GROMACS .gro file of C-alpha atoms in nm:
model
  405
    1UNK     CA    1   5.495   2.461   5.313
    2UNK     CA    2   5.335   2.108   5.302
    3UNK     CA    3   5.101   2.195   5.536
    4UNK     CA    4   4.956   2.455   5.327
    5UNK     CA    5   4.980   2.270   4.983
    6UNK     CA    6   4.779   2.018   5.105
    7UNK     CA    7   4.539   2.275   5.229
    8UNK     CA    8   4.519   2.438   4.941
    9UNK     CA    9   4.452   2.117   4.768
   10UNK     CA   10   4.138   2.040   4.979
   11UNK     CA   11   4.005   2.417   4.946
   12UNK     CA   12   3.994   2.441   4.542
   13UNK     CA   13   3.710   2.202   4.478
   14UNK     CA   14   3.505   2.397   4.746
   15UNK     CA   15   3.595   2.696   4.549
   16UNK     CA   16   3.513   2.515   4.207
   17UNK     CA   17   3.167   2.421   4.335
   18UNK     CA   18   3.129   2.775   4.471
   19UNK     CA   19   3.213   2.920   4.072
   20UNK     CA   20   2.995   2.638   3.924
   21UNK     CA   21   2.697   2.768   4.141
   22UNK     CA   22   2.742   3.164   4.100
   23UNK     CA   23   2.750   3.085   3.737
   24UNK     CA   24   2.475   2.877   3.694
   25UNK     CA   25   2.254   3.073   3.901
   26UNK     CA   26   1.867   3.045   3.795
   27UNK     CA   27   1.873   2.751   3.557
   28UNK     CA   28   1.614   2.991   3.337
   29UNK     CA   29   1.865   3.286   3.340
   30UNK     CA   30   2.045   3.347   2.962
   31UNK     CA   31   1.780   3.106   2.799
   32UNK     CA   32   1.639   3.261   2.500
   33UNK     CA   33   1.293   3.204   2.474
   34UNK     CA   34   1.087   3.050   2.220
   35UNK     CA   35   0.761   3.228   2.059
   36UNK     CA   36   0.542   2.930   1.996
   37UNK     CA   37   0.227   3.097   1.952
   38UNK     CA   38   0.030   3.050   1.639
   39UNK     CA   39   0.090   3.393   1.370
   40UNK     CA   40  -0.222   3.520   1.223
   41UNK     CA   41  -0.339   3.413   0.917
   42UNK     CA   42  -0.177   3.485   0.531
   43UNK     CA   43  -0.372   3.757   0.388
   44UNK     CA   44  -0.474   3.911  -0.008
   45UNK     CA   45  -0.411   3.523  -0.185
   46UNK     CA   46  -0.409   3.538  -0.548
   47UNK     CA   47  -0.308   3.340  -0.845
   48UNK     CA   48  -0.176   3.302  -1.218
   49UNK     CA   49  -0.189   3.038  -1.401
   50UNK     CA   50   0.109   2.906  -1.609
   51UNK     CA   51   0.189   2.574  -1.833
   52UNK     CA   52   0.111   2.276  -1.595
   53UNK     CA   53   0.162   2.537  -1.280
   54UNK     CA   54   0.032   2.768  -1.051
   55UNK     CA   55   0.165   3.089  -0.902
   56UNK     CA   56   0.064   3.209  -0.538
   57UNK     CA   57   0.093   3.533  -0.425
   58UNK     CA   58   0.029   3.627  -0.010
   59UNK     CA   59   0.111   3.879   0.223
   60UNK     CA   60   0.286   3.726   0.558
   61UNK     CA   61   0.174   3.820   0.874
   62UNK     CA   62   0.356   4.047   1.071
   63UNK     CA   63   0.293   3.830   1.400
   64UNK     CA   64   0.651   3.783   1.549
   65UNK     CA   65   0.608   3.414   1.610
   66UNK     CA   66   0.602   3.357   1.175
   67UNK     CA   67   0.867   3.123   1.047
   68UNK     CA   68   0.737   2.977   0.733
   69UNK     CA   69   0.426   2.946   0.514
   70UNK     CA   70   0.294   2.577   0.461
   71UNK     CA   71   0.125   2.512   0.088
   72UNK     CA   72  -0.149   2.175   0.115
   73UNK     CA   73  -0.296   2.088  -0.191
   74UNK     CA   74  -0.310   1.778  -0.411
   75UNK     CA   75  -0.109   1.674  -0.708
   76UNK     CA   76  -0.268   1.534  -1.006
   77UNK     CA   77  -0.231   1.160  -0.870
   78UNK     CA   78  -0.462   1.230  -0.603
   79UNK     CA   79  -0.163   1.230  -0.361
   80UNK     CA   80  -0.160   1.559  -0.089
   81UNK     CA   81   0.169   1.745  -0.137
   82UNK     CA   82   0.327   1.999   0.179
   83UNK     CA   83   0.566   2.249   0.013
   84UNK     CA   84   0.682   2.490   0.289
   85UNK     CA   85   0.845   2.836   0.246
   86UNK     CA   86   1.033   3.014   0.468
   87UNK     CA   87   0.979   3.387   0.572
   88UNK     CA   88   1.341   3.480   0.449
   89UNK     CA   89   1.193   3.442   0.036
   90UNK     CA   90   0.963   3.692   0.082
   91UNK     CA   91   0.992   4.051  -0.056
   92UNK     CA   92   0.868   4.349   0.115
   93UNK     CA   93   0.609   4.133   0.305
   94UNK     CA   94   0.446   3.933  -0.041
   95UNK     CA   95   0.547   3.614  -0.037
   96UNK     CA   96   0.544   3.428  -0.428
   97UNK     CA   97   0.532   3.025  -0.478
   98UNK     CA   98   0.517   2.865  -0.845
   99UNK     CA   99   0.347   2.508  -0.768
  100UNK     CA  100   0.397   2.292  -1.075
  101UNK     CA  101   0.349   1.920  -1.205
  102UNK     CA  102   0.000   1.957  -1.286
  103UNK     CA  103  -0.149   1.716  -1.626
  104UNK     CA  104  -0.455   1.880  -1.660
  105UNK     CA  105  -0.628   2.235  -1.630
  106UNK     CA  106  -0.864   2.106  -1.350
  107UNK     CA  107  -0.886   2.357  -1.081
  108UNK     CA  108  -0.673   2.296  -0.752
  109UNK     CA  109  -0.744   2.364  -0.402
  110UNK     CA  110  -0.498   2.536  -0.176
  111UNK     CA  111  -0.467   2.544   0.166
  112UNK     CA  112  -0.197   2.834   0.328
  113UNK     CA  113  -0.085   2.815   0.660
  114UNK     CA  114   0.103   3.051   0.843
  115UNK     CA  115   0.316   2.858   1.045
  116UNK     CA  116   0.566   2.912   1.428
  117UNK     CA  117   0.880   2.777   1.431
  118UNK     CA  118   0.728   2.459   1.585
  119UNK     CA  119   0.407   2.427   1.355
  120UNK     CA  120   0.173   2.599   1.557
  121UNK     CA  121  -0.108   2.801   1.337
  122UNK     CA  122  -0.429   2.890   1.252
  123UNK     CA  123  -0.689   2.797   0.995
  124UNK     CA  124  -0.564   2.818   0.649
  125UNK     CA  125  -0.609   3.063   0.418
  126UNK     CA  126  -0.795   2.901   0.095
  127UNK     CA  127  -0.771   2.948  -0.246
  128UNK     CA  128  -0.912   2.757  -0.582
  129UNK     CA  129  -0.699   2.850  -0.893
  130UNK     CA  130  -0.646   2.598  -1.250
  131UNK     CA  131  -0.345   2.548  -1.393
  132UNK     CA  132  -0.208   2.660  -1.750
  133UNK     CA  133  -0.245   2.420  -2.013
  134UNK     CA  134   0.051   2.132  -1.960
  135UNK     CA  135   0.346   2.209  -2.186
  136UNK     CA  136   0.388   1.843  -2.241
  137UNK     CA  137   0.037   1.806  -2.393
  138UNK     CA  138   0.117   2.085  -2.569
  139UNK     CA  139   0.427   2.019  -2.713
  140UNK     CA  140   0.288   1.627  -2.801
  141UNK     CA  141   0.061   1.768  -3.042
  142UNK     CA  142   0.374   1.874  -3.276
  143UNK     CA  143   0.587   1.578  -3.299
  144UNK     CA  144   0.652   1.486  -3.604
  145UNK     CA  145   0.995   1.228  -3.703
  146UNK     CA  146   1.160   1.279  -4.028
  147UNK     CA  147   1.428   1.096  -4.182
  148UNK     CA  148   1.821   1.160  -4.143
  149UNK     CA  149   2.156   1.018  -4.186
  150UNK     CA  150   2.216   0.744  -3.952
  151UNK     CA  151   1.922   0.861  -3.685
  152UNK     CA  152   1.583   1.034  -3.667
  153UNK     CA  153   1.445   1.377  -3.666
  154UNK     CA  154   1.241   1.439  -3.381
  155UNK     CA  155   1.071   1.778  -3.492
  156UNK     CA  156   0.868   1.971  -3.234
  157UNK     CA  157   0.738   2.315  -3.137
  158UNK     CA  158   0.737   2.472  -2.796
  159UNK     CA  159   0.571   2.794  -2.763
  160UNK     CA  160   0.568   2.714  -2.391
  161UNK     CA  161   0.757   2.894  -2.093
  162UNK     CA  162   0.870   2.543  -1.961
  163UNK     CA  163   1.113   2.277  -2.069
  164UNK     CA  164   0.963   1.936  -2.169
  165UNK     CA  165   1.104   1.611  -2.184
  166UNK     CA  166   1.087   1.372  -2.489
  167UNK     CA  167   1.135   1.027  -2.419
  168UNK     CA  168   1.157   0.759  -2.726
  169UNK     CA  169   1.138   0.401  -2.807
  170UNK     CA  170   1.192   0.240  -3.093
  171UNK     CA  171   1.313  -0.093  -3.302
  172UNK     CA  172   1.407  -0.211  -3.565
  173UNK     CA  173   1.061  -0.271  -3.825
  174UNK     CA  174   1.175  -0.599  -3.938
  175UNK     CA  175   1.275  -0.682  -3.605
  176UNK     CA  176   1.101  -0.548  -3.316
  177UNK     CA  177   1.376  -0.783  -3.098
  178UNK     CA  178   1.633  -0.550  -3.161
  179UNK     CA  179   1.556  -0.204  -3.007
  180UNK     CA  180   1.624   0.059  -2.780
  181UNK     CA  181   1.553   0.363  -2.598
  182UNK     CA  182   1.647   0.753  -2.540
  183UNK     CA  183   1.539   1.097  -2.381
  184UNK     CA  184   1.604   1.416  -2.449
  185UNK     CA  185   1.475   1.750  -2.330
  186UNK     CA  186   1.325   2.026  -2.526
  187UNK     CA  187   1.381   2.399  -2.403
  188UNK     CA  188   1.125   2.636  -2.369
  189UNK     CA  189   1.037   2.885  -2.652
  190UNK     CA  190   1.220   2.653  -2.898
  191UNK     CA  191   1.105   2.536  -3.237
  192UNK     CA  192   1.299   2.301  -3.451
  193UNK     CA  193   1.467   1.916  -3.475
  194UNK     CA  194   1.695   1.692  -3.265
  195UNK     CA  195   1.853   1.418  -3.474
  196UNK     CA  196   1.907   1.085  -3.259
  197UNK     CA  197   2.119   0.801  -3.373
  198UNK     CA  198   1.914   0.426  -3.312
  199UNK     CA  199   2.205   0.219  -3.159
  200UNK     CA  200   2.056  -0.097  -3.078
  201UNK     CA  201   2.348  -0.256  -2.857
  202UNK     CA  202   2.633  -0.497  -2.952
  203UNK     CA  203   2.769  -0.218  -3.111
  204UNK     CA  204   2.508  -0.154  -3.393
  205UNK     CA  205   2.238   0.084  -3.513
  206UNK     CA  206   1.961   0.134  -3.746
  207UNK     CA  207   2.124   0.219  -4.056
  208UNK     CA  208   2.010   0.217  -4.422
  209UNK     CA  209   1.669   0.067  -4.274
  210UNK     CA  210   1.312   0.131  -4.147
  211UNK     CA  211   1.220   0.167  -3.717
  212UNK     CA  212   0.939   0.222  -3.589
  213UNK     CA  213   1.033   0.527  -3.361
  214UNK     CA  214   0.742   0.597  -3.055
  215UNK     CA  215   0.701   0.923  -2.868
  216UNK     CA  216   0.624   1.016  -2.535
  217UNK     CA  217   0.622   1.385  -2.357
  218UNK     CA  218   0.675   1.433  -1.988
  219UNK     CA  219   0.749   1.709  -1.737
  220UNK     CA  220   0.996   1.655  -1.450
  221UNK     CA  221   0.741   1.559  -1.216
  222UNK     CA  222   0.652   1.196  -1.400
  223UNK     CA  223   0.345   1.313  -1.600
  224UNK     CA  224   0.343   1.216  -1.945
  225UNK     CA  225   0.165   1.129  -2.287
  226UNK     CA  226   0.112   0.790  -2.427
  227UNK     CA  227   0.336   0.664  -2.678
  228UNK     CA  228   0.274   0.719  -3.020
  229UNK     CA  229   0.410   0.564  -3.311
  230UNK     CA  230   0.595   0.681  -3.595
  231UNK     CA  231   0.749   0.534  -3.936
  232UNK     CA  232   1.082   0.636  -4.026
  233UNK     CA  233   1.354   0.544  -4.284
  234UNK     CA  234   1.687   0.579  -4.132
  235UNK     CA  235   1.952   0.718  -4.429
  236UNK     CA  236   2.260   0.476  -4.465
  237UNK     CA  237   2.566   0.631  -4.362
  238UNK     CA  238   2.947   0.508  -4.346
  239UNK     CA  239   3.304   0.477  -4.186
  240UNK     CA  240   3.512   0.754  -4.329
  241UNK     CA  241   3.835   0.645  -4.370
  242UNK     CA  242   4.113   0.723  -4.150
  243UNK     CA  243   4.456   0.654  -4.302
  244UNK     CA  244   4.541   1.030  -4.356
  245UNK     CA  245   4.368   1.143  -3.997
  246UNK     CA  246   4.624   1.342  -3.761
  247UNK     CA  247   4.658   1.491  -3.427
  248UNK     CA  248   4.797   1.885  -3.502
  249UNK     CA  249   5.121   1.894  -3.304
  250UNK     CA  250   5.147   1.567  -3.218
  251UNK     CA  251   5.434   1.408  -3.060
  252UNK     CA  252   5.568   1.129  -2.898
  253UNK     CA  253   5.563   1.318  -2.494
  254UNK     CA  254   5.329   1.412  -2.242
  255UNK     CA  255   5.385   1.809  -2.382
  256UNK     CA  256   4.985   1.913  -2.438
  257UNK     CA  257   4.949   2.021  -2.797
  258UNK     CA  258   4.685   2.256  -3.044
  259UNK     CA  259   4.552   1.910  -3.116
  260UNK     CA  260   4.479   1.699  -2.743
  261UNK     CA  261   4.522   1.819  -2.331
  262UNK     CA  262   4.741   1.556  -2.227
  263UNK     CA  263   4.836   1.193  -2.364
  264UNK     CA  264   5.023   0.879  -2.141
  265UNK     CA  265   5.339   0.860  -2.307
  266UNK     CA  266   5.500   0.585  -2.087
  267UNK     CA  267   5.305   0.485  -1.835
  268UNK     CA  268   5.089   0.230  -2.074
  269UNK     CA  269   5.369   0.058  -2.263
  270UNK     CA  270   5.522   0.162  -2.601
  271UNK     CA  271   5.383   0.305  -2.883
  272UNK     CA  272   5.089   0.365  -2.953
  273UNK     CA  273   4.951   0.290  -2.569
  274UNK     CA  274   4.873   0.591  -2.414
  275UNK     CA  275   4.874   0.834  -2.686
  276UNK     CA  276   4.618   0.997  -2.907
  277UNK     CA  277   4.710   0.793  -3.204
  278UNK     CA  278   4.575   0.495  -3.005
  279UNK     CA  279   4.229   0.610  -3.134
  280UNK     CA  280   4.255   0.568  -3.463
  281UNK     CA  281   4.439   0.209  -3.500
  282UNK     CA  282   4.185  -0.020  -3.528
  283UNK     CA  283   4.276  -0.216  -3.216
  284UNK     CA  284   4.038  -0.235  -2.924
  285UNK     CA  285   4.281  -0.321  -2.723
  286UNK     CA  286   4.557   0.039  -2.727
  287UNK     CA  287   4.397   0.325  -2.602
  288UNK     CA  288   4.395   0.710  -2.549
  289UNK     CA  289   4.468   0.784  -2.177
  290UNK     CA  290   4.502   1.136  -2.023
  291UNK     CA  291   4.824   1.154  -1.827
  292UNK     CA  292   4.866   1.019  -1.478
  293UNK     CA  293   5.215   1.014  -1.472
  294UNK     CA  294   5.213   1.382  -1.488
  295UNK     CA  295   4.960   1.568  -1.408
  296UNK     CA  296   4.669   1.607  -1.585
  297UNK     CA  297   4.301   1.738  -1.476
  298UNK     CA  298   3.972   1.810  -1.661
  299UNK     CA  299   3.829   1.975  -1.922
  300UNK     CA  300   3.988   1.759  -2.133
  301UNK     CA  301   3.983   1.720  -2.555
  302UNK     CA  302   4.109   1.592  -2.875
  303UNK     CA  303   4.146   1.770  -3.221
  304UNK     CA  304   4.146   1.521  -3.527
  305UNK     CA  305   4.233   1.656  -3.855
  306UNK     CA  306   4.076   1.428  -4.133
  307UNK     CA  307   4.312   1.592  -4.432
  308UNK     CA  308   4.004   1.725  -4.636
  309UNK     CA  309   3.616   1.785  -4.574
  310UNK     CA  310   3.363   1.551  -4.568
  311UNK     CA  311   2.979   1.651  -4.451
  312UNK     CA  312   3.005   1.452  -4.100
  313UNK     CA  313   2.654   1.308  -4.011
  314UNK     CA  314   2.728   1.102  -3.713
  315UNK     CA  315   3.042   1.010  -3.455
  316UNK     CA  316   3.109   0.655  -3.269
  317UNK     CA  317   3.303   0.651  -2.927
  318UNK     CA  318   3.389   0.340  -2.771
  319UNK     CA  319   3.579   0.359  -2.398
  320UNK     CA  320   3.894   0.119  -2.265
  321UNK     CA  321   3.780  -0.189  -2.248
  322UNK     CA  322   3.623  -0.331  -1.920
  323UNK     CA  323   3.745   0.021  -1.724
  324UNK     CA  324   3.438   0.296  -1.649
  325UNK     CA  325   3.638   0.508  -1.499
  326UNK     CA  326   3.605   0.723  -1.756
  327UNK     CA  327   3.377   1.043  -1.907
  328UNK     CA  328   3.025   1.043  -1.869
  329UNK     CA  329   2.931   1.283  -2.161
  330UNK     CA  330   3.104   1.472  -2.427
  331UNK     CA  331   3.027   1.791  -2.667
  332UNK     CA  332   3.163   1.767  -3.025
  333UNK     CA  333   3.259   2.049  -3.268
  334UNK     CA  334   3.269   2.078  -3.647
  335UNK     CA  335   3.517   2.320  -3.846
  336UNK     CA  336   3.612   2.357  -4.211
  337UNK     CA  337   3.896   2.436  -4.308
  338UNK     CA  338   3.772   2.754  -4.415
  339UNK     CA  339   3.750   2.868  -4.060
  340UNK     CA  340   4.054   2.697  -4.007
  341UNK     CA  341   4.249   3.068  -3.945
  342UNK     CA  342   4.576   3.057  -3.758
  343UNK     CA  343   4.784   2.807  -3.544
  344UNK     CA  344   4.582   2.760  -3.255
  345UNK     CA  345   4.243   2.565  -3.316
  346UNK     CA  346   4.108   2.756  -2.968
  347UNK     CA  347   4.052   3.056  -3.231
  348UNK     CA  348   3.899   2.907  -3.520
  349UNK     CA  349   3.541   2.901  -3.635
  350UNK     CA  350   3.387   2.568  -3.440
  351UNK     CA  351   3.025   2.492  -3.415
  352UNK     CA  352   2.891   2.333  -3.172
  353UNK     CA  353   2.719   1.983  -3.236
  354UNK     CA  354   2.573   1.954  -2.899
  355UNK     CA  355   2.672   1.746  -2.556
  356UNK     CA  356   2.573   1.400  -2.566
  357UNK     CA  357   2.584   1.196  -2.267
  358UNK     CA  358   2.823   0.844  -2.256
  359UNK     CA  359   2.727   0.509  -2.107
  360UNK     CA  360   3.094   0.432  -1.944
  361UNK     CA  361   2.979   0.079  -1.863
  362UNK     CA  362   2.943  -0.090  -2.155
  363UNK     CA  363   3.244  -0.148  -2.430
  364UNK     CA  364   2.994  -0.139  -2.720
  365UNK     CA  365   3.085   0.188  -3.013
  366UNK     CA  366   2.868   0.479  -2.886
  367UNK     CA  367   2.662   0.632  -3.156
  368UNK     CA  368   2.585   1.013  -3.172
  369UNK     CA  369   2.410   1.246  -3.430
  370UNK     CA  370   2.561   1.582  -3.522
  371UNK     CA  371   2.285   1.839  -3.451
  372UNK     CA  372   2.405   1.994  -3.786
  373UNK     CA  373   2.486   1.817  -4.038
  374UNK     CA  374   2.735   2.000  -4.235
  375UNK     CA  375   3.139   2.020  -4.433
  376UNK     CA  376   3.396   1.999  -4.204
  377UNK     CA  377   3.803   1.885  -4.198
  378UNK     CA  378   3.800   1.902  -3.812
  379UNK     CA  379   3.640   1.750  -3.554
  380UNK     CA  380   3.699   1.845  -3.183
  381UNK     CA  381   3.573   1.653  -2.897
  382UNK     CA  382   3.554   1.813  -2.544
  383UNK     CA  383   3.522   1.698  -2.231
  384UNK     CA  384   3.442   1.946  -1.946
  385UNK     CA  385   3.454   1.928  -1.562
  386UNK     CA  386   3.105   1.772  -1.583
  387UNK     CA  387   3.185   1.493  -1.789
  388UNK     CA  388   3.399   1.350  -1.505
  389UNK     CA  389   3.324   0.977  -1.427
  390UNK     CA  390   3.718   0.895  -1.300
  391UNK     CA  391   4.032   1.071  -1.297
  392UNK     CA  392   4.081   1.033  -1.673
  393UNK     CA  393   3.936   0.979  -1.955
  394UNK     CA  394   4.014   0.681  -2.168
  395UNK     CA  395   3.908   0.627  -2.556
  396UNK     CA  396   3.976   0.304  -2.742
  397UNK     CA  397   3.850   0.394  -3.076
  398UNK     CA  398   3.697   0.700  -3.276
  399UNK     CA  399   3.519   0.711  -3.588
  400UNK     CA  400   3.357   0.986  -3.775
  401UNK     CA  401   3.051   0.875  -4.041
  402UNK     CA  402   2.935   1.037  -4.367
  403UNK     CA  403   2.660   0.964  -4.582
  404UNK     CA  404   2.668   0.645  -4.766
  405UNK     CA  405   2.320   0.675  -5.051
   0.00000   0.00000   0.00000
């Protein structure tokens, strides 16, 4: 029995090798092979022009080496752009591109390539087309900045198919030292206003005062309009007071209630650390945390209830102090107590003041403009899944402003 073991033993690797080799055969055998060979040319090219863009339109070949279509042309820097599309986003054989980020309505030479998997192909197929009119030019000509309650007005008009982007600098007239600077992004087929708060850092903001507010349009590829300057009084506004400001359903536990998602009721020390209440004290120091103790996940949000209407013009946030992890944006919503119907404030009339985005580096009281400027008793302030900077979110101090002249 030894005997044979050890014969055994000497005869599998022979019979190893002798599986390896009937297996492996012809080294070329069960390779798939590789079409390399240049497709024929894109055929019937035409184009449309559009608000800083261009749309192409080509039939792909029907060569069975095509992978993709290559786009050469130049952008409006001078600077040769390759945009490549692959056979899969064309329908029924007509392949459509929408080239963009052009400033001018100077025509644009295109170059099409029909292209192997590899690169290989033939001479382009060429086409000059020009460009719609930019939307950001077109949308600079209407700026206009009108006064408001603790901000600016940025009034436009955008007859345009495309979104543009408004950027904005401004200071203080009396003291160009003190200044700052915002964006904001107007949607397409939109007419109307955006009111901005000016905060101008250490926790301040042009208030009851004149700034000198510039404008700028852009797209989303980095072409823009100079800056131009605009004169605006900023309305005063003020603190509305707080002393008779509530929390509906609140209590002393981590129970969620009508009026906030979740509170810290012991893991920050004793009252008011933790909870919702923290908000409104006065002290920089307590805060509003969500609960880690328990469990606790965005969207998260607070209901205050200020006891009686007051036409809100403006909110403040200002985070834990020294901790960003935190929310990086917020929406707020207005309701009066007319549409005030019921127990639960997730059925009652809300409008929606608009997102606004939070720096959750800095300890200095965030400024934001409602978007309307109207009554309420209520203000709620969400934050969704997007907002998420940490784990939780964490609010020193709230204020709500009315106007003050």
């Amino acid at each position: 029995m030894k005997a044979l073991a050890l014969k055994m033993r000497k005869l599998i690797p022979l019979f190893t090798v002798a599986l390896a080799m009937t297996a492996c055969g012809d080294e070329s055998e069960g390779r798939v092979g590789i079409d390399d060979s240049a497709p024929a040319q894109v055929s019937d090219v035409s184009s449309a022009a559009g608000p800083g863009e261009v749309t192409l339109t080509w039939k792909i070949p029907a060569s069975p080496s095509y992978m993709y279509s290559k786009v050469v042309y130049k952008n409006s820097r001078g600077e040769e752009v390759y945009k490549h599309f692959s056979k899969d986003h064309a329908v029924d054989g007509i392949m459509t591109a929408t080239i963009g980020g052009f400033a001018s309505v100077d025509p644009v030479d295109f170059s099409i390539y029909a292209c192997s998997v590899r690169g290989a192909h033939l001479d382009a197929t060429k086409i000059t087309a020009s460009p719609g009119a930019p939307a950001f030019l077109m949308v600079a000509s209407t700026l206009d900045v009108a006064s408001a309650y603790g901000g600016a007005e940025i009034c436009y008009d955008n007859t345009t198919v495309a979104n543009v982007i408004v950027n904005v600098k401004y200071h203080l007239k009396s003291d160009a030292s003190k200044s700052g600077e915002t964006s904001f992004t107007i949607p397409a087929d939109t007419k109307g206003g955006e009111i901005i708060s000016l905060p101008l850092g250490d926790s301040e903001f042009v208030n009851g005062d004149y700034a000198v507010v510039e404008l700028s349009t852009a797209d989303v590829d980095g072409n823009c309009t100079d800056f131009k300057d605009f004169d605006v009084y900023v309305k005063k506004v003020r603190k509305i007071d707080r002393a008779n400001w509530s929390f509906p359903g609140y209590e002393d536990s981590y129970n969620p209630q009508p009026g906030y998602s979740s509170q810290e009721a012991g893991g920050e020390g004793g009252l008011p650390k933790g909870r919702v209440i923290a908000m409104l004290d006065g002290d920089e120091g307590t805060f509003w945390h969500t609960a880690w103790k328990q469990k606790s996940s965005y969207p998260h949000f607070f209901v205050i209830d200020m006891g009686e209407e007051h036409l809100v013009t403006n909110y403040t946030i200002r985070r834990r102090s020294g901790n960003d992890k935190t929310n990086t944006g917020q929406t707020f919503y207005t309701c009066p107590q007319s549409e005030a119907n019921g127990t639960d404030p997730d059925n009652w009339g809300w409008t929606d003041q608009g997102w606004n985005p939070f720096n959750r580096f800095i300890n200095d009281h965030q400024i934001f403009s409602a978007r309307t400027q109207e009554k309420a008793r209520y203000i709620k302030v969400y934050f969704a899944e997007k907002d998420k900077g940490g784990d939780f979110v964490m609010v020193s101090e709230f204020n709500v402003y009315e106007p003050a002249e």
